[in-house]
Amino acid sequence: MNNYKKINFKINKNIEGSEGKKHFYLETWGCQMNEEDSEKLSGMLKKTGYIRTNNKHNADLIIFNTCCVRENAELKVYGNLGALKKLKEKNSELIIAVCGCMMQQKDMAESIIKKFPFVDIIFGTHNAYKFPEYLNRVKQEGKSVIEIQDKEEGIVEGIPVDRESSIKAFVTIMYGCNNFCTYCIVPYVRGRERSRKPEDIEKEISDLVSKGYKEITLLGQNVNSYGKDLEPKMTFAQLLRQINTIEGLERVRFMTSHPKDLTQDVIDAIAECDKLCEYIHLPVQSGSSNILKKMNRIYTKEQYLELIERIRKAIPNVAISTDIIVGFPGETEEDFEETLDLARKVQYDSAFTFIYSKRKGTPADEMEDQIDDDVKHNRFNRLVEVINASSAIKNKEYEGREVEVLVEGLSKNDDEKLMGRTRTGKLVNFTGEKDSIGNLVNVKITKANSFSLVGEQIG
């Protein structure tokens, strides 16, 4: 069944250009999907005449784009909202908006407005494109707007995007998730999987290339599921091969892949397509088949290791990163040792490691055998040691090699140096010509640190 529904975005002419020189402050928590949502919020606001500021004290509008994947993200929202009370008292014209995944949780909007009655606008992930309309209503009617849609309406195309970078960009290829991992709130706040039409994706990428963008990262909660809801159906591998033909595009990355859906045709596409980077982010979450079953991940430790073997056979120079959760309910010391064993066998280039935190509304929240915090932290520290050791080994292999680097700007640690990334995602700080920013250059690696490389530009 084709669930695709396309909505063409338009800004009301009564809103556009009406704001003069007003400023907005936008703060984002969460993943790349949240970051891309914020780029669209910023794009819509700039279209109406707003100017972005990094100082909330000078803002006429403050927006918090929230995450609910982990408890710490929610606590940050509460703390930051509380601090806005004094700003609102000083400036009654200040408009405060809260949006994002956290707002999609049951009763969350009501809780926010009860704790922080000075908030003017609350909306969720499914109706973010209506933000200019909500903003106009607050201005015209002087009343708060709270609108949370339980279900997604479809794919909205044509939203203006204010990109953070002029060199590389995120392009969402699908929304939502159908996997329902027992620890994850995403399917409940982002909805079911919906794929964008390939022609809309290609048009967006071609437009970015025409503006000088060199690298594109394709986004989706599970990109390997792309196209299953389209008519005619299209696989993710087919999309990758089509994107690889776009003239002027230099690099393509994607995230995130689910191990159960990463098929051989996707692996082959990476191996055969010159623009697809030799890098795969492949979240494992646990090395214990017992815990993986409780997580509803639909693969075993052995199947994951076999997949890693197939990837490295097809793409010998591939870099692999992952996500790992420590302290999932019921995780025994033996289960954790399985995770350490897997990490040592895979030898990840890098990993995002997390301590499990309960998320209300997920099955894992109700599970027995919750792990004590001190045990979680002990295991977390032991895992980080293993990951850091493998990262250092992987980086050491680059010493003396010449690599292609996309120059992104000045180094954050030394403004006399440049920084960029290899095709395998390695961060490189190097000496070179500043007019190389935005271009691909060859760099000889002279030193490998645990989390980055050092080098010098060649030619």
Short mmCIF file of C-alpha atoms in Angstrom, two decimals, residues 64-421:
data_model
loop_
_atom_site.label_atom_id
_atom_site.label_comp_id
_atom_site.label_asym_id
_atom_site.label_seq_id
_atom_site.Cartn_x
_atom_site.Cartn_y
_atom_site.Cartn_z
CA PHE A 64 13.72 25.27 22.08
CA ASN A 65 13.73 22.24 19.76
CA THR A 66 13.66 19.29 22.13
CA CYS A 67 14.74 15.66 22.29
CA CYS A 68 13.24 12.89 24.42
CA VAL A 69 15.56 9.98 23.71
CA ARG A 70 17.36 10.41 27.02
CA GLU A 71 16.39 11.87 30.37
CA ASN A 72 19.27 14.37 30.44
CA ALA A 73 17.90 16.09 27.33
CA GLU A 74 14.56 16.63 29.07
CA LEU A 75 16.20 17.95 32.23
CA LYS A 76 18.10 20.49 30.12
CA VAL A 77 14.82 21.71 28.64
CA TYR A 78 13.26 22.19 32.08
CA GLY A 79 16.30 24.05 33.36
CA ASN A 80 16.55 26.32 30.35
CA LEU A 81 12.82 27.07 30.33
CA GLY A 82 12.89 28.03 33.99
CA ALA A 83 15.67 30.50 33.30
CA LEU A 84 13.47 32.29 30.72
CA LYS A 85 10.92 33.46 33.31
CA LYS A 86 12.92 36.56 34.20
CA LEU A 87 13.44 37.42 30.52
CA LYS A 88 9.69 37.21 29.96
CA GLU A 89 9.05 39.45 32.97
CA LYS A 90 11.46 42.05 31.60
CA ASN A 91 10.02 41.85 28.07
CA SER A 92 6.33 41.01 27.85
CA GLU A 93 6.59 41.03 24.03
CA LEU A 94 9.05 38.13 24.06
CA ILE A 95 7.59 35.01 22.44
CA ILE A 96 8.73 31.60 23.71
CA ALA A 97 8.16 28.41 21.70
CA VAL A 98 8.91 24.79 22.55
CA CYS A 99 8.77 22.04 19.93
CA GLY A 100 10.27 18.71 18.90
CA CYS A 101 10.16 15.09 20.00
CA MET A 102 9.68 15.77 23.71
CA MET A 103 6.40 17.54 22.96
CA GLN A 104 5.01 14.44 21.21
CA GLN A 105 5.00 12.47 24.44
CA LYS A 106 1.63 11.94 26.08
CA ASP A 107 0.56 14.82 28.35
CA MET A 108 3.94 16.55 27.92
CA ALA A 109 2.52 19.75 26.41
CA GLU A 110 0.06 20.10 29.28
CA SER A 111 2.85 19.50 31.78
CA ILE A 112 5.06 22.15 30.17
CA ILE A 113 2.35 24.82 30.12
CA LYS A 114 1.46 24.03 33.75
CA LYS A 115 5.06 24.35 34.94
CA PHE A 116 5.94 27.23 32.63
CA PRO A 117 2.74 29.20 31.90
CA PHE A 118 4.77 31.93 30.17
CA VAL A 119 5.42 29.63 27.15
CA ASP A 120 3.50 30.94 24.12
CA ILE A 121 3.73 28.17 21.51
CA ILE A 122 4.00 24.40 21.83
CA PHE A 123 4.00 22.09 18.81
CA GLY A 124 5.32 18.67 17.86
CA THR A 125 7.31 16.99 15.10
CA HIS A 126 4.40 16.31 12.75
CA ASN A 127 3.25 19.91 12.33
CA ALA A 128 6.47 21.91 12.60
CA TYR A 129 5.93 23.32 9.12
CA LYS A 130 2.94 25.26 10.50
CA PHE A 131 5.13 27.25 12.89
CA PRO A 132 4.84 30.57 10.99
CA GLU A 133 1.06 30.23 11.23
CA TYR A 134 1.22 29.62 15.00
CA LEU A 135 3.55 32.58 15.44
CA ASN A 136 1.15 34.83 13.56
CA ARG A 137 -1.79 33.65 15.66
CA VAL A 138 0.02 34.51 18.90
CA LYS A 139 0.78 37.98 17.57
CA GLN A 140 -2.72 38.63 16.28
CA GLU A 141 -4.78 37.03 19.06
CA GLY A 142 -2.46 37.39 22.04
CA LYS A 143 -3.19 33.80 23.14
CA SER A 144 -1.00 30.76 23.56
CA VAL A 145 -1.04 28.11 20.84
CA ILE A 146 -0.72 24.43 21.75
CA GLU A 147 -1.06 22.04 18.81
CA ILE A 148 0.26 18.48 18.94
CA GLN A 149 -0.76 16.11 16.17
CA ASP A 150 -0.84 12.42 17.12
CA LYS A 151 -0.25 11.25 13.57
CA GLU A 152 1.89 12.38 10.68
CA GLU A 153 0.13 14.10 7.77
CA GLY A 154 2.60 13.17 5.05
CA ILE A 155 5.78 14.46 3.44
CA VAL A 156 6.05 18.25 3.32
CA GLU A 157 8.18 19.50 0.43
CA GLY A 158 9.46 22.99 -0.29
CA ILE A 159 10.23 24.17 3.26
CA PRO A 160 13.01 26.79 3.18
CA VAL A 161 16.18 25.51 4.89
CA ASP A 162 18.83 27.61 6.62
CA ARG A 163 21.88 25.37 6.37
CA GLU A 164 24.49 25.46 9.15
CA SER A 165 27.26 24.79 6.63
CA SER A 166 27.90 25.92 3.07
CA ILE A 167 30.04 22.87 2.33
CA LYS A 168 28.08 19.84 3.53
CA ALA A 169 24.38 19.29 4.22
CA PHE A 170 21.85 16.87 5.65
CA VAL A 171 19.12 15.64 3.31
CA THR A 172 16.30 13.63 4.86
CA ILE A 173 15.17 10.75 2.66
CA MET A 174 12.53 9.31 5.01
CA TYR A 175 10.76 9.99 8.27
CA GLY A 176 9.61 7.78 11.13
CA CYS A 177 10.45 4.26 12.23
CA ASN A 178 8.66 0.89 12.28
CA ASN A 179 11.11 -1.07 14.43
CA PHE A 180 9.89 -0.46 18.01
CA CYS A 181 13.07 -1.28 19.87
CA THR A 182 11.95 -1.67 23.47
CA TYR A 183 14.16 1.16 24.79
CA CYS A 184 13.30 3.69 22.09
CA ILE A 185 10.66 6.42 22.04
CA VAL A 186 11.29 7.44 18.40
CA PRO A 187 8.43 5.48 16.72
CA TYR A 188 5.99 7.09 19.13
CA VAL A 189 7.16 10.66 18.52
CA ARG A 190 8.28 10.50 14.87
CA GLY A 191 5.54 8.25 13.52
CA ARG A 192 5.62 5.43 10.98
CA GLU A 193 8.07 5.22 8.11
CA ARG A 194 7.38 7.56 5.18
CA SER A 195 9.75 7.81 2.23
CA ARG A 196 10.28 10.89 0.11
CA LYS A 197 9.97 10.54 -3.64
CA PRO A 198 13.38 9.93 -5.25
CA GLU A 199 12.87 12.83 -7.66
CA ASP A 200 12.33 15.23 -4.73
CA ILE A 201 15.49 13.96 -3.04
CA GLU A 202 17.54 14.27 -6.22
CA LYS A 203 16.22 17.77 -6.89
CA GLU A 204 17.19 18.93 -3.39
CA ILE A 205 20.68 17.48 -3.76
CA SER A 206 21.14 18.95 -7.24
CA ASP A 207 20.10 22.38 -5.93
CA LEU A 208 22.65 22.08 -3.12
CA VAL A 209 25.40 21.06 -5.56
CA SER A 210 24.58 24.08 -7.72
CA LYS A 211 25.22 26.25 -4.64
CA GLY A 212 28.63 24.72 -4.06
CA TYR A 213 27.89 21.96 -1.57
CA LYS A 214 30.36 19.08 -1.80
CA GLU A 215 29.06 16.48 0.65
CA ILE A 216 25.57 15.19 1.42
CA THR A 217 24.51 13.02 4.36
CA LEU A 218 21.26 11.14 3.75
CA LEU A 219 19.16 10.94 6.92
CA GLY A 220 16.53 8.54 8.20
CA GLN A 221 15.84 6.62 11.40
CA ASN A 222 16.48 3.48 9.33
CA VAL A 223 17.64 4.40 5.83
CA ASN A 224 17.75 0.75 4.77
CA SER A 225 13.94 0.70 4.84
CA TYR A 226 13.74 3.46 2.24
CA GLY A 227 11.20 3.02 -0.53
CA LYS A 228 9.11 0.20 0.89
CA ASP A 229 6.06 2.47 1.07
CA LEU A 230 6.49 3.95 -2.42
CA GLU A 231 4.77 2.97 -5.66
CA PRO A 232 6.63 1.84 -7.62
CA LYS A 233 8.82 0.46 -4.85
CA MET A 234 12.46 1.44 -4.71
CA THR A 235 15.30 0.06 -2.63
CA PHE A 236 17.83 2.11 -0.71
CA ALA A 237 20.61 0.64 -2.87
CA GLN A 238 18.83 1.85 -6.02
CA LEU A 239 18.50 5.34 -4.53
CA LEU A 240 22.21 5.40 -3.65
CA ARG A 241 23.17 4.45 -7.20
CA GLN A 242 20.92 7.17 -8.64
CA ILE A 243 22.36 9.82 -6.32
CA ASN A 244 25.86 8.70 -7.28
CA THR A 245 25.17 9.91 -10.84
CA ILE A 246 24.46 13.53 -9.80
CA GLU A 247 27.05 15.68 -11.55
CA GLY A 248 29.23 17.86 -9.33
CA LEU A 249 28.48 15.97 -6.12
CA GLU A 250 31.70 14.79 -4.45
CA ARG A 251 30.69 12.73 -1.41
CA VAL A 252 27.65 10.88 -0.07
CA ARG A 253 27.18 9.54 3.45
CA PHE A 254 24.11 8.13 5.18
CA MET A 255 22.79 7.29 8.62
CA THR A 256 21.40 5.41 10.38
CA SER A 257 21.47 1.76 9.31
CA HIS A 258 19.73 -1.03 11.18
CA PRO A 259 21.80 -4.25 11.09
CA LYS A 260 18.76 -6.41 10.31
CA ASP A 261 18.10 -4.41 7.13
CA LEU A 262 21.60 -3.69 5.79
CA THR A 263 21.48 -5.86 2.68
CA GLN A 264 24.27 -7.03 0.40
CA ASP A 265 23.09 -4.74 -2.41
CA VAL A 266 23.70 -1.69 -0.17
CA ILE A 267 27.17 -3.00 0.73
CA ASP A 268 27.89 -3.55 -2.97
CA ALA A 269 26.67 -0.05 -3.82
CA ILE A 270 29.14 1.47 -1.34
CA ALA A 271 31.94 -0.65 -2.76
CA GLU A 272 31.13 0.22 -6.40
CA CYS A 273 29.96 3.86 -6.32
CA ASP A 274 32.80 6.37 -6.32
CA LYS A 275 30.91 9.09 -4.40
CA LEU A 276 29.75 6.86 -1.54
CA CYS A 277 32.14 7.22 1.37
CA GLU A 278 33.75 4.16 2.90
CA TYR A 279 32.05 4.66 6.23
CA ILE A 280 29.12 2.88 7.87
CA HIS A 281 27.45 3.74 11.16
CA LEU A 282 25.97 0.45 12.32
CA PRO A 283 24.42 0.57 15.82
CA VAL A 284 24.77 -2.75 17.65
CA GLN A 285 23.41 -1.56 21.06
CA SER A 286 24.60 -4.75 22.82
CA GLY A 287 26.92 -7.70 22.22
CA SER A 288 24.65 -10.11 24.08
CA SER A 289 22.11 -12.03 22.00
CA ASN A 290 19.99 -12.33 25.12
CA ILE A 291 19.86 -8.54 25.60
CA LEU A 292 19.40 -7.95 21.87
CA LYS A 293 16.27 -10.11 22.03
CA LYS A 294 14.96 -8.10 24.97
CA MET A 295 15.69 -4.94 22.99
CA ASN A 296 13.71 -6.33 20.00
CA ARG A 297 16.67 -5.79 17.70
CA ILE A 298 15.88 -8.91 15.55
CA TYR A 299 19.47 -10.11 15.15
CA THR A 300 22.03 -12.02 17.23
CA LYS A 301 25.62 -11.28 18.11
CA GLU A 302 26.73 -13.91 15.61
CA GLN A 303 24.62 -12.41 12.80
CA TYR A 304 26.03 -8.96 13.49
CA LEU A 305 29.62 -10.23 13.39
CA GLU A 306 28.90 -12.06 10.13
CA LEU A 307 27.55 -8.80 8.68
CA ILE A 308 30.72 -6.95 9.75
CA GLU A 309 32.77 -9.64 8.01
CA ARG A 310 30.81 -9.23 4.77
CA ILE A 311 31.19 -5.43 4.91
CA ARG A 312 34.97 -5.61 5.39
CA LYS A 313 35.33 -8.21 2.64
CA ALA A 314 33.54 -5.95 0.13
CA ILE A 315 35.02 -2.65 1.41
CA PRO A 316 38.50 -3.41 2.83
CA ASN A 317 39.26 0.20 3.89
CA VAL A 318 35.85 0.85 5.48
CA ALA A 319 35.49 2.67 8.81
CA ILE A 320 32.74 1.41 11.10
CA SER A 321 31.18 3.21 14.05
CA THR A 322 28.34 2.14 16.31
CA ASP A 323 25.99 2.91 19.20
CA ILE A 324 26.11 0.85 22.40
CA ILE A 325 23.80 0.99 25.41
CA VAL A 326 25.16 -0.11 28.78
CA GLY A 327 22.95 -1.20 31.67
CA PHE A 328 19.82 -2.28 29.85
CA PRO A 329 17.32 -3.97 32.23
CA GLY A 330 18.40 -7.51 33.06
CA GLU A 331 21.96 -7.08 31.72
CA THR A 332 24.16 -9.47 33.69
CA GLU A 333 27.93 -9.28 34.01
CA GLU A 334 28.08 -12.13 31.48
CA ASP A 335 25.92 -10.12 29.06
CA PHE A 336 28.20 -7.13 29.44
CA GLU A 337 31.29 -9.27 28.87
CA GLU A 338 29.68 -10.33 25.57
CA THR A 339 29.50 -6.65 24.61
CA LEU A 340 33.17 -6.13 25.47
CA ASP A 341 34.03 -9.24 23.44
CA LEU A 342 32.12 -7.95 20.42
CA ALA A 343 33.76 -4.52 20.66
CA ARG A 344 37.22 -6.13 20.75
CA LYS A 345 36.42 -8.35 17.76
CA VAL A 346 34.93 -5.59 15.60
CA GLN A 347 37.60 -2.99 16.47
CA TYR A 348 35.35 0.02 15.90
CA ASP A 349 36.78 3.26 14.58
CA SER A 350 34.50 5.09 17.03
CA ALA A 351 31.38 4.53 19.08
CA PHE A 352 28.64 6.51 20.78
CA THR A 353 28.29 4.88 24.18
CA PHE A 354 25.27 5.48 26.39
CA ILE A 355 24.10 4.57 29.86
CA TYR A 356 20.56 3.22 29.66
CA SER A 357 17.92 5.60 31.00
CA LYS A 358 14.25 4.79 31.37
CA ARG A 359 11.88 6.42 28.87
CA LYS A 360 8.25 6.59 29.87
CA GLY A 361 6.03 4.98 27.24
CA THR A 362 8.54 2.35 26.14
CA PRO A 363 8.34 -1.38 27.03
CA ALA A 364 11.75 -1.30 28.71
CA ASP A 365 10.45 1.25 31.22
CA GLU A 366 8.24 -1.47 32.72
CA MET A 367 10.86 -4.23 32.72
CA GLU A 368 12.07 -5.72 35.96
CA ASP A 369 15.74 -6.06 36.89
CA GLN A 370 16.63 -2.41 36.35
CA ILE A 371 20.39 -2.01 36.84
CA ASP A 372 21.87 0.04 39.69
CA ASP A 373 23.51 3.30 38.63
CA ASP A 374 26.91 2.43 40.10
CA VAL A 375 26.97 -0.81 38.09
CA LYS A 376 25.99 1.08 34.93
CA HIS A 377 28.76 3.64 35.39
CA ASN A 378 31.36 0.96 36.10
CA ARG A 379 30.43 -0.92 32.93
CA PHE A 380 30.29 2.29 30.92
CA ASN A 381 33.85 3.21 31.94
CA ARG A 382 35.13 -0.26 31.08
CA LEU A 383 33.47 -0.14 27.66
CA VAL A 384 34.88 3.32 26.90
CA GLU A 385 38.39 2.00 27.60
CA VAL A 386 37.94 -0.75 25.01
CA ILE A 387 36.44 1.62 22.43
CA ASN A 388 39.18 4.23 22.92
CA ALA A 389 41.85 1.56 22.54
CA SER A 390 40.43 0.36 19.22
CA SER A 391 39.99 3.96 18.00
CA ALA A 392 43.65 4.66 18.72
CA ILE A 393 44.72 1.52 16.86
CA LYS A 394 42.56 2.38 13.85
CA ASN A 395 43.89 5.96 13.75
CA LYS A 396 47.50 4.74 14.03
CA GLU A 397 47.05 2.93 10.71
CA TYR A 398 46.76 6.33 8.99
CA GLU A 399 50.24 7.56 9.94
CA GLY A 400 52.35 8.12 6.83
CA ARG A 401 49.37 7.75 4.49
CA GLU A 402 48.06 10.31 2.02
CA VAL A 403 44.30 10.86 2.31
CA GLU A 404 41.63 12.96 0.66
CA VAL A 405 40.21 15.60 3.01
CA LEU A 406 37.20 17.86 2.55
CA VAL A 407 38.35 21.13 4.13
CA GLU A 408 35.59 22.48 6.39
CA GLY A 409 37.31 25.48 7.97
CA LEU A 410 39.86 26.54 10.56
CA SER A 411 40.84 24.12 13.29
CA LYS A 412 38.97 24.66 16.55
CA ASN A 413 42.16 24.10 18.53
CA ASP A 414 44.59 26.10 16.39
CA ASP A 415 43.41 28.83 14.01
CA GLU A 416 46.72 28.55 12.18
CA LYS A 417 45.63 25.13 10.97
CA LEU A 418 42.75 23.83 8.88
CA MET A 419 40.35 21.00 9.68
CA GLY A 420 38.35 18.57 7.64
CA ARG A 421 37.38 14.93 7.34
#
